[in-house]
Every structure is written in C-alpha cells, then in structure tokens.
Coordinates of C-alpha atoms in Angstrom, one line a residue:
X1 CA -0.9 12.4 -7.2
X2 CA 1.3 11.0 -4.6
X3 CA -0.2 8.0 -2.3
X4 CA -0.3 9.7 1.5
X5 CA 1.1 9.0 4.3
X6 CA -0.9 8.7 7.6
X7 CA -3.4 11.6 8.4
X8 CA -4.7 12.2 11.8
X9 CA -7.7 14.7 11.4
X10 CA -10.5 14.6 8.8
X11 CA -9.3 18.5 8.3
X12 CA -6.1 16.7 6.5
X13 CA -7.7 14.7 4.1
X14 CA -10.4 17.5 3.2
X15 CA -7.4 19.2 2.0
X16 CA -5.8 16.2 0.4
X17 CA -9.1 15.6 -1.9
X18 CA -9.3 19.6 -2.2
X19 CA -5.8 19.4 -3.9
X20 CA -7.0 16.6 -5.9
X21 CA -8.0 16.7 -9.7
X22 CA -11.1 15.1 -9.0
X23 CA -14.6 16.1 -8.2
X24 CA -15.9 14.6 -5.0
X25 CA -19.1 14.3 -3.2
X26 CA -17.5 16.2 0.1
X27 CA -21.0 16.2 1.8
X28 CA -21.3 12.6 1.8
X29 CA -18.0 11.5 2.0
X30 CA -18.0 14.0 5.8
X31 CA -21.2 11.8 6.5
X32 CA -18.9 8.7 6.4
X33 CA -16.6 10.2 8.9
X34 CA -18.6 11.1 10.9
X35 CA -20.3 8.0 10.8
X36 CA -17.1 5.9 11.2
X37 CA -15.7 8.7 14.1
X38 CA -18.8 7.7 15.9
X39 CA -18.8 4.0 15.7
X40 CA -14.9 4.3 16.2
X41 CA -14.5 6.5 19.5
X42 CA -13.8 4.1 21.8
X43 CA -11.3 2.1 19.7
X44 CA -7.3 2.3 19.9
X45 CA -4.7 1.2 17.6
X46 CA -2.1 -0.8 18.9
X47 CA 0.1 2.4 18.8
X48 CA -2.4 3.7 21.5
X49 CA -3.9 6.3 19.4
X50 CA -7.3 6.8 18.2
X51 CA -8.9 4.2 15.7
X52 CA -10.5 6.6 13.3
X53 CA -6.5 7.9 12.0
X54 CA -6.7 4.3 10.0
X55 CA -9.9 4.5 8.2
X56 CA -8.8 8.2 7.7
X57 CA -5.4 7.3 6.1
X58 CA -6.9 4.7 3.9
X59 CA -9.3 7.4 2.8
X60 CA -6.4 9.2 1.9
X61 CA -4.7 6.6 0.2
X62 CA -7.6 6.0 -2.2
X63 CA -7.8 9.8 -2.8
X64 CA -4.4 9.8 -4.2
X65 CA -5.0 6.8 -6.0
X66 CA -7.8 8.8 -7.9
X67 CA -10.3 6.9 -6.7
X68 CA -14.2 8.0 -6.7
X69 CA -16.5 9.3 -3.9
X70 CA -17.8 5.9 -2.8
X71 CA -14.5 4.3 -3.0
X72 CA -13.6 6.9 -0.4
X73 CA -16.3 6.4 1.5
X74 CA -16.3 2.8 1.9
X75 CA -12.2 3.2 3.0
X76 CA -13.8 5.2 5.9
X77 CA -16.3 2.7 7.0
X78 CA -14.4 -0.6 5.6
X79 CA -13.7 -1.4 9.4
X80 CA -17.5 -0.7 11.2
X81 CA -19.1 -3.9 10.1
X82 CA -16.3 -6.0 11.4
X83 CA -15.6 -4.1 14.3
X84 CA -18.3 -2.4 15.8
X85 CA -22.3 -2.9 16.1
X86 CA -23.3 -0.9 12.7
X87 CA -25.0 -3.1 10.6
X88 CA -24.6 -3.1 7.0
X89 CA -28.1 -2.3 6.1
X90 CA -27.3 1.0 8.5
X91 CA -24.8 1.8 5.8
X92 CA -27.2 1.1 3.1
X93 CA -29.9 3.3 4.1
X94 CA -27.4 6.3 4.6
X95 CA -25.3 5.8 2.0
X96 CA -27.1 3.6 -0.8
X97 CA -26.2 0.3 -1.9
X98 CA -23.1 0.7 -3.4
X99 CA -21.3 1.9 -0.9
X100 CA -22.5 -1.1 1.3
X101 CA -21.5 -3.8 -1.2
X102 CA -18.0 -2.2 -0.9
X103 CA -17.4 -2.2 2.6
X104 CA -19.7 -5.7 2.7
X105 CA -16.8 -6.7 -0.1
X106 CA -13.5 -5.7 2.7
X107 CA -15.6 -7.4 5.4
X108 CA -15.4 -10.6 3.5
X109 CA -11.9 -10.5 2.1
X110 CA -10.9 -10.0 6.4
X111 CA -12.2 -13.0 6.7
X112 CA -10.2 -14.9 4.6
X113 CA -7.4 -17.0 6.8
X114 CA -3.9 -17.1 5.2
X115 CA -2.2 -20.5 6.2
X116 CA 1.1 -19.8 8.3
X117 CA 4.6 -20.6 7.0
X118 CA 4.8 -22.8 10.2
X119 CA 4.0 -26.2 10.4
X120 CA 2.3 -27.0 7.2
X121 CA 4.8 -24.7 5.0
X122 CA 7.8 -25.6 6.3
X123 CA 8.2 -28.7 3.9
X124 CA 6.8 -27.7 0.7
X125 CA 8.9 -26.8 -2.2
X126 CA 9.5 -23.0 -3.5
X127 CA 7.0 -24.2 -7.0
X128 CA 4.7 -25.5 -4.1
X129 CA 4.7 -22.3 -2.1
X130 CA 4.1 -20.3 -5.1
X131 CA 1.0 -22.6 -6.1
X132 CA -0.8 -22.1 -3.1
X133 CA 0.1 -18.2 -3.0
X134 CA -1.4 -18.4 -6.4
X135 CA -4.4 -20.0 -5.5
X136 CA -4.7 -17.5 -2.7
X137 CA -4.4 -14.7 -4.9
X138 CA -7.2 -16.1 -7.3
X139 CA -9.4 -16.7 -4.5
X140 CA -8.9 -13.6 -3.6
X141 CA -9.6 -11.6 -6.6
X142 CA -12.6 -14.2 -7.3
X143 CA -14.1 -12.9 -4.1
X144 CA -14.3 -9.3 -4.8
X145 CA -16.9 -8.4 -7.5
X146 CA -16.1 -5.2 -7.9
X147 CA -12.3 -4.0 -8.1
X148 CA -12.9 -1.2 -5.9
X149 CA -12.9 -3.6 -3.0
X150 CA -9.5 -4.8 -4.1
X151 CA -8.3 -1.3 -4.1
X152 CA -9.3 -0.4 -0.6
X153 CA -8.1 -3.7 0.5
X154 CA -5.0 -2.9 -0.5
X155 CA -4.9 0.8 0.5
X156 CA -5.8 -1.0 4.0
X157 CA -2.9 -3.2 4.1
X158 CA -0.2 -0.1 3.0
X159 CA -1.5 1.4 6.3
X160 CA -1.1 -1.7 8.2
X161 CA 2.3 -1.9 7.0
X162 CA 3.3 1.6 7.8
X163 CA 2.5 1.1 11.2
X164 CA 3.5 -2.4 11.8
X165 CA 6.4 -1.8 13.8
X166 CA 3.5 -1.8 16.6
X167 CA 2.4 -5.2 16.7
X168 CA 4.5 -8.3 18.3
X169 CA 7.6 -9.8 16.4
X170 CA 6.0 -13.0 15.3
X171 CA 2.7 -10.7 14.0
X172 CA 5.4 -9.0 12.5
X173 CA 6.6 -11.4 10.5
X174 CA 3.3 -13.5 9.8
X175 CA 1.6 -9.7 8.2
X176 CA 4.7 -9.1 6.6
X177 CA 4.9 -12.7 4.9
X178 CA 1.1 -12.4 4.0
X179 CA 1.7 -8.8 2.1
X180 CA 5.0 -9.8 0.2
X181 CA 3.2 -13.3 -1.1
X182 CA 0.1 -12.0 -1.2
X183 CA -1.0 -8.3 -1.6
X184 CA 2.3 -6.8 -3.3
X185 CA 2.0 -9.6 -6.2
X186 CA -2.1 -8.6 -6.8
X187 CA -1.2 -4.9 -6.9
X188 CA 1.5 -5.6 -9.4
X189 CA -1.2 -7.2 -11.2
X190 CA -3.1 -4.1 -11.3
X191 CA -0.3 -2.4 -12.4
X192 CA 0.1 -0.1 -9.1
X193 CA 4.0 0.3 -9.2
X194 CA 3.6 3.1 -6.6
X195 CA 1.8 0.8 -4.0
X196 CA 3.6 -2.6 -5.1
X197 CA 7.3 -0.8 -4.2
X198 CA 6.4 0.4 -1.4
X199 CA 4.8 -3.2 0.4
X200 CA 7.7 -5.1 -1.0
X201 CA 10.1 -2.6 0.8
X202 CA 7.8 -2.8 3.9
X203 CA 7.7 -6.3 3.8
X204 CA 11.8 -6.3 3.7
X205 CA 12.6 -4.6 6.5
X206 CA 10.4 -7.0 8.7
X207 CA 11.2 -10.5 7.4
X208 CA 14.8 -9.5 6.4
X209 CA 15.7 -6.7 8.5
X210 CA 19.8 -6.5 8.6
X211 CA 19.3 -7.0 5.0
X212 CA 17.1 -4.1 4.9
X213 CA 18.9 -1.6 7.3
X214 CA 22.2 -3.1 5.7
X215 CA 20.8 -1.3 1.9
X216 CA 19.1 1.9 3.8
X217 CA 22.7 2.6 5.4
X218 CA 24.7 1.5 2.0
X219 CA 22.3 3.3 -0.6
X220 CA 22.0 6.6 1.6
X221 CA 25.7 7.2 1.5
X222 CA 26.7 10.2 -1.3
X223 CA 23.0 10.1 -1.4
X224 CA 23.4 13.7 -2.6
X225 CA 25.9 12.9 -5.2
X226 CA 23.1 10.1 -6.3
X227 CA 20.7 13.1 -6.4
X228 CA 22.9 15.2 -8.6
X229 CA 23.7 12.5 -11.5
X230 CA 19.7 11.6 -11.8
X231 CA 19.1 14.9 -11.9
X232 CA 21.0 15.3 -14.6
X233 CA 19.9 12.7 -16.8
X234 CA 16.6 13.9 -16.1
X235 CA 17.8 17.2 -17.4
X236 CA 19.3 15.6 -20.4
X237 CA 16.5 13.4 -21.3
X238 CA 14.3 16.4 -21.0
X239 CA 16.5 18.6 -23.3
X240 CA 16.5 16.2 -26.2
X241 CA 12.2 15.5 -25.6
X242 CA 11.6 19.4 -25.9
X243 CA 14.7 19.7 -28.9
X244 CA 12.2 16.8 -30.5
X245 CA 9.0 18.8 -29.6
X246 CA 7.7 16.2 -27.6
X247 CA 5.7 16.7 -24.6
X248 CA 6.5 14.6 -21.9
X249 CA 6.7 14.3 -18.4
X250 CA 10.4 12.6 -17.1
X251 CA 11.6 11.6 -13.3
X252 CA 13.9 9.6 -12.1
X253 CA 14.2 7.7 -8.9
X254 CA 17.1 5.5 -6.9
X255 CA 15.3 2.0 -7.3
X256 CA 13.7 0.4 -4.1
X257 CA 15.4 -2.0 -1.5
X258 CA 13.8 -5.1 -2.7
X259 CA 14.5 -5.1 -6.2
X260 CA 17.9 -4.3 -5.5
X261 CA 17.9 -7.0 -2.7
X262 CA 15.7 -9.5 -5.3
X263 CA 18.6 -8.7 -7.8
X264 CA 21.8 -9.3 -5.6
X265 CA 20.1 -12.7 -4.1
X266 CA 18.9 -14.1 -7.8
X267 CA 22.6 -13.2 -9.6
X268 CA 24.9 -13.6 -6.0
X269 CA 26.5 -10.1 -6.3
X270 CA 26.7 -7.6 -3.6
X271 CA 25.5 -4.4 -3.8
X272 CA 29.4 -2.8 -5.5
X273 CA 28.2 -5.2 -8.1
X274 CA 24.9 -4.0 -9.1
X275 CA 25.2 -0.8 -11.3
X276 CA 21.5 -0.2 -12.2
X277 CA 20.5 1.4 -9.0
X278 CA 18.8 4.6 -10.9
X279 CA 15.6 4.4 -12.7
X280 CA 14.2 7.2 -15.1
X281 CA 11.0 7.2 -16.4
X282 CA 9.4 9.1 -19.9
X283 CA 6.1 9.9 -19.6

C-alpha cells in the first residue's frame, strides 16, 4: 500500500484503513481521534490550518505502512502529551498501556536536541560529521524500546517535511539538515525505501534547492517518452516471468532526485552523463 499523502478529515483515513489489508480496531482507533480532535481544537499549523490534519496524516502514514491498531492510535495522539494538558496516565486509562508507552516513547525522542551545523559544525571534518550523526542515530534508536515508536517518529517527520515549505528559511534548512543526516539514514536502516526516497528528495529541495528544481525541470522533459520505454521493459520483463511460470509482481520507476544528484556530485558528471535514471523492480 502506498504511504499517503496529507488527509484533512478523519472520514479520509477511515477509508484509507477500510482499503487496507489489515484488520483494525476502528472503535478505538475513532476514540483516539476524537480524543486528540478535542485536545487539539484550538491549535494551528503554521500553514494556518487546523492541528488535528497532522496527527491525522501520520495516522495515515502508518496505515499504509501496515502498521497495527495501536501504532495508529499512538500517531493520533503522539502530539497531546507534549502539546497540550492530557496527561499520559489519561491515555493509559483509555487506551491501556501500550498505547501510552508509544506516544510516552515520541514524547521522549522530541525531546532530543540535534546540535546545529553552525558554530560548532562548521569546523569538523566530513568523517567527524558522520561520527556524531552516527552517534545521534544510536542514541536515537537506543531510546526507543519498542520500534513502533521509531516508525511513528518517522511517519511524523515525512509530514513535517511535506509541509515545510511553511516554516522560516533558516527552520527550513536546520529540519531539512536534521532529516537527511538523521531520519532518512535510520529508515534506510529499516529497510523503508518508500519513506527513505522520499525525505532525501524533501530534504534536496530545501538545502540544495536550484539543484533540486534544476533535476525536476531536466528529468520532467519527454517525461512521457520516459514513461513509454519503462513501460516497456516492464512489459518485457513480465512476458519472459509468465513464459518461465513465475509469479511475480514487476514496476519500474524513474529514480529519485537525490540519488541521481548523490551520483553526479560523487563521479563529477552532469546529468547527459548519467544513463541509469530507470529502476525496475521483480518482485
């Protein structure tokens, strides 16, 4: 299942987990809305719109991940603790302890201050900068018991970075640092391609951004043509699978702005010089 895109109702993601292939605890998880709608109602995002559309996208975001009931529920309430007066033993009584060491997890991993690139960054060495985004990143998965709490930590941050364009340039940047040294590496760990691709690219088009627009504008030309000749390896590849009497399950893909970008920056090409733009996968 595909990882959404920003919801605004709790309508929307009823039908997101009813399209699901999962079995979820609907009752409860409606309790967690309207738990976190309450607690929520006077909040805005810095896009001016109501709080509760984040906690409802990371819900979302967890759903398509194929995530259980609690995991769900804790994306809805991950912010309550930290942001408004509900208590975590409120969250506890309703909605039993797991889901309170979840959200109790988030609050906790908030909390944890990523040193800026200014000031004490600016003269350490790349091997240096890595060490201490290493160390971050073990820290960081030391802290969270459960890996649920990783997961909805992260499903918080793809949110964050889909609407970042709303916070301040130097915000912009600082986030957008944070996620590409920080959060995209840990989901790679994890071995979630769909959510790593998509914070690298994020992160791109905020710390790099003529490179960014440069690659959207340069890839997006002939797009269709690009279109056609996947499609027709995916065709191909699928003829020869079925001829073999193999099941299998084949797509193909243009590959994302950063590894292209990574790519032409590590070998010094431009993009006329980089030919493996496609991807296909074989399930």
């Amino acid at each position: 299942m595909a990882v959404a895109v920003q919801i605004g109702t709790y309508e929307e993601l009823q039908k997101i987990i009813a399209d699901s292939d999962k079995e979820y605890d609907r009752e409860r998880i409606e309790q967690a809305y309207l738990l976190a709608a309450e607690k929520h109602r006077e909040q805005r995002r810095s896009s001016g719109e109501p709080y509760i559309i984040h906690p409802l996208s990371v819900a979302a975001i967890l759903v398509g991940l194929g995530m259980d009931s609690e995991s769900v529920m804790a994306g809805l309430l991950h912010d309550v603790v930290e942001d408004t007066d509900c208590a975590l033993d409120e969250i506890a009584k309703k909605f039993g302890r797991e889901v309170a060491q979840l959200v109790d997890g988030v609050t906790k991993l908030q909390q944890i201050d990523f040193p800026s690139d200014k000031g004490n960054g600016e003269n350490k060495t790349a091997d240096q900068q890595e060490m201490q985004a290493e160390n971050l990143r073990k820290m960081f998965l030391a802290m969270a018991k459960d890996i649920r709490v990783i997961m909805i930590k992260l499903a918080d941050r793809l949110h964050n970075m889909r609407t970042l364009k709303y916070q301040p340039p130097a915000k912009q940047q600082k986030i957008a640092r944070e996620t590409m040294e920080i959060y995209a590496p840990i989901a790679q760990r994890l071995g979630i391609s769909k959510i790593k691709v998509e914070l690298d690219d994020l992160s791109l088009k905020y710390l790099e951004p003529d490179v960014y627009y440069d690659l959207v504008d340069k890839i997006a030309v002939r797009r269709s043509e690009r279109e056609e000749y996947i499609q027709q390896i995916v065709d191909e590849v699928t003829e020869h699978m079925k001829n073999a009497g193999i099941k299998s399950q084949i797509d193909g893909r243009v590959k994302h702005f950063f590894s292209i970008y990574k790519k032409m920056k590590n070998q010094s090409k431009t993009l006329d010089q980089i030919y493996d733009l496609f991807a296909v996968r074989i399930i």
